[in-house]
Amino acid sequence: MSTNPPFQLTRTLPEDATDAALRSDVLHGLTRSPKTLPPKWFYDARGSELFDEITTLEEYYPTRAEREILVARAPEIAAATGARTLVELGSGSSDKTRHLLESFADLAAYVPVDVSESALRGAARTLRAEHPGLAVHALVADFTRGLDLPATPGPRLVAFLGGTIGNLLPDERAAFLKAVRELLSPGDFLLLGTDLVKDESTLIAAYDDAAGVTAAFNKNVLSVVNRELGADFDPGAFEHVALWDPREEWIEMRLRSTVPQTVKIPALDLAVDFEAGEELRTEVSAKFRQERVREELGAAGLELTRWWTDEAGRFALSLSTPATA
C-alpha cells in the first residue's frame, strides 16, 4: 500500500438538494397539525457551534459517556470486527473516529459520509496528517436517502454514533436499519450508538440546560428558515420546551409560541398562523433499552453480538452483523 494514499471525494447529493429538502420540510411540516420541523435544520454554522458547546455542558452526558466507551472498548471493537474499512455515517468533524483509528492496526480505508463537503474536507486533512497511510474516500451524501459505498477492502465496519438514530421516528429507524443491512456483506458489522432510558430529571436537564444553550440551539432552526427562505420568524416570540414522553420513551424538543402570530415565508408563498401556546416540534430523541435495540436490529436482519455501556450505564454501543438464515 502506498504511504500516501489519495484523498477522494464523491458527491452523490445534488448541489440544490439541501435547498429543495428545506423547502419541502418547511412546507409540509408547517402546514400539518401538530406542526413539525426536522432536527437536521439546526445544523448551519451557528447551530453546529452551539451543539459543540452543548456537548461540553455538565448536564449533557451523552458525548462524554460515548467517548468513555470508545476509549475503553476500541481495542475490543477492532478485535471483534477485524475491519479494514471504517464507514462513518454523519461523520461531521470525525472527532470520535480518532478513538477507533488508533486501535485498528489493519485499517486501510476510512469512508466518512456527511451532507457537508467543508466538514468532510476539514476532517480529512486532519486525519490524513495523523494517519498518512490511511486512504480517505469521503462521500457528500444524505445517508437517510440511500447510499452506495465505494469499493474498499473488507471486512467493513459501519459506525453510526452519537445516539443520532434516536432522532428518527420508529418507521424511519426501521427503514434506515434495513438500508444499512443492505450495505453489509457477510463478515461486516454495524457499530451503533444509543442513549439509554434513565430517570426523567437527568433526561430533561440534558435537553434544557441551565445556561440556555440548548434553547438557543433549538431556536436557531427559526433563524435558518428566516435566512434561507426569507421568513420573518421572531425567535424571541417562542420559548424552548423539553418534555419526556414515558410511553414512547423519547424526549421531545419543541418551540412554544408565546403570542398569537402569523409568520410569512415568501419563498414558499406561505403564511403560517400560530396560536398563543401552540407548539412546533423540532426534535424527537428516543432512548433505548437493550432488548429494544436487539428487536429493532433483528427486524432489519441484523444480529446483536456485543453490547457495551459506560460505567454509569447511561449510553450504549452495540455491535451487530448480518443475521444468518
Tab-separated table of N, CA, C and O in Angstrom, residues 26-27 30 225 229-233 263-272:
chain	number	residue	atom	x	y	z
A	26	VAL	N	-40.173	22.399	5.312
A	26	VAL	CA	-40.876	23.538	5.909
A	26	VAL	C	-42.328	23.564	5.436
A	26	VAL	O	-43.252	23.757	6.243
A	27	LEU	N	-42.546	23.361	4.144
A	27	LEU	CA	-43.906	23.397	3.612
A	27	LEU	C	-44.774	22.321	4.254
A	27	LEU	O	-45.888	22.607	4.732
A	30	LEU	N	-44.970	22.733	8.419
A	30	LEU	CA	-45.699	23.866	8.994
A	30	LEU	C	-47.136	23.961	8.524
A	30	LEU	O	-47.880	24.833	8.980
A	225	VAL	N	-34.518	29.094	8.761
A	225	VAL	CA	-35.651	29.294	7.851
A	225	VAL	C	-35.750	30.760	7.434
A	225	VAL	O	-36.029	31.071	6.270
A	229	LEU	N	-35.179	31.079	3.491
A	229	LEU	CA	-36.469	31.178	2.803
A	229	LEU	C	-37.126	32.538	2.971
A	229	LEU	O	-38.281	32.722	2.583
A	230	GLY	N	-36.385	33.488	3.568
A	230	GLY	CA	-36.916	34.837	3.704
A	230	GLY	C	-38.051	34.966	4.701
A	230	GLY	O	-38.834	35.926	4.627
A	231	ALA	N	-38.167	34.024	5.634
A	231	ALA	CA	-39.250	34.055	6.617
A	231	ALA	C	-39.022	35.167	7.638
A	231	ALA	O	-37.919	35.717	7.753
A	232	ASP	N	-40.078	35.474	8.389
A	232	ASP	CA	-39.957	36.528	9.403
A	232	ASP	C	-40.253	35.997	10.804
A	232	ASP	O	-40.904	36.669	11.613
A	233	PHE	N	-39.795	34.785	11.094
A	233	PHE	CA	-39.896	34.271	12.460
A	233	PHE	C	-39.204	35.229	13.414
A	233	PHE	O	-38.093	35.715	13.143
A	263	VAL	N	-46.591	34.006	10.732
A	263	VAL	CA	-45.240	34.031	10.168
A	263	VAL	C	-45.353	33.916	8.656
A	263	VAL	O	-46.015	33.012	8.138
A	264	LYS	N	-44.697	34.824	7.954
A	264	LYS	CA	-44.716	34.806	6.492
A	264	LYS	C	-43.422	34.191	5.969
A	264	LYS	O	-42.328	34.508	6.446
A	265	ILE	N	-43.564	33.324	4.964
A	265	ILE	CA	-42.415	32.653	4.347
A	265	ILE	C	-42.507	32.908	2.840
A	265	ILE	O	-43.088	32.117	2.087
A	266	PRO	N	-41.945	34.021	2.376
A	266	PRO	CA	-42.126	34.434	0.978
A	266	PRO	C	-41.667	33.405	-0.047
A	266	PRO	O	-42.306	33.241	-1.095
A	267	ALA	N	-40.576	32.694	0.232
A	267	ALA	CA	-40.061	31.740	-0.750
A	267	ALA	C	-41.049	30.626	-1.035
A	267	ALA	O	-40.991	29.985	-2.095
A	268	LEU	N	-41.965	30.385	-0.108
A	268	LEU	CA	-42.977	29.341	-0.286
A	268	LEU	C	-44.361	29.929	-0.526
A	268	LEU	O	-45.338	29.174	-0.620
A	269	ASP	N	-44.442	31.274	-0.584
A	269	ASP	CA	-45.737	31.949	-0.709
A	269	ASP	C	-46.694	31.423	0.363
A	269	ASP	O	-47.839	31.054	0.079
A	270	LEU	N	-46.193	31.415	1.607
A	270	LEU	CA	-46.906	30.760	2.700
A	270	LEU	C	-46.996	31.686	3.908
A	270	LEU	O	-46.025	32.373	4.253
A	271	ALA	N	-48.144	31.701	4.543
A	271	ALA	CA	-48.338	32.375	5.823
A	271	ALA	C	-48.799	31.327	6.829
A	271	ALA	O	-49.734	30.569	6.559
A	272	VAL	N	-48.138	31.283	7.984
A	272	VAL	CA	-48.402	30.251	8.982
A	272	VAL	C	-48.884	30.914	10.255
A	272	VAL	O	-48.185	31.744	10.848
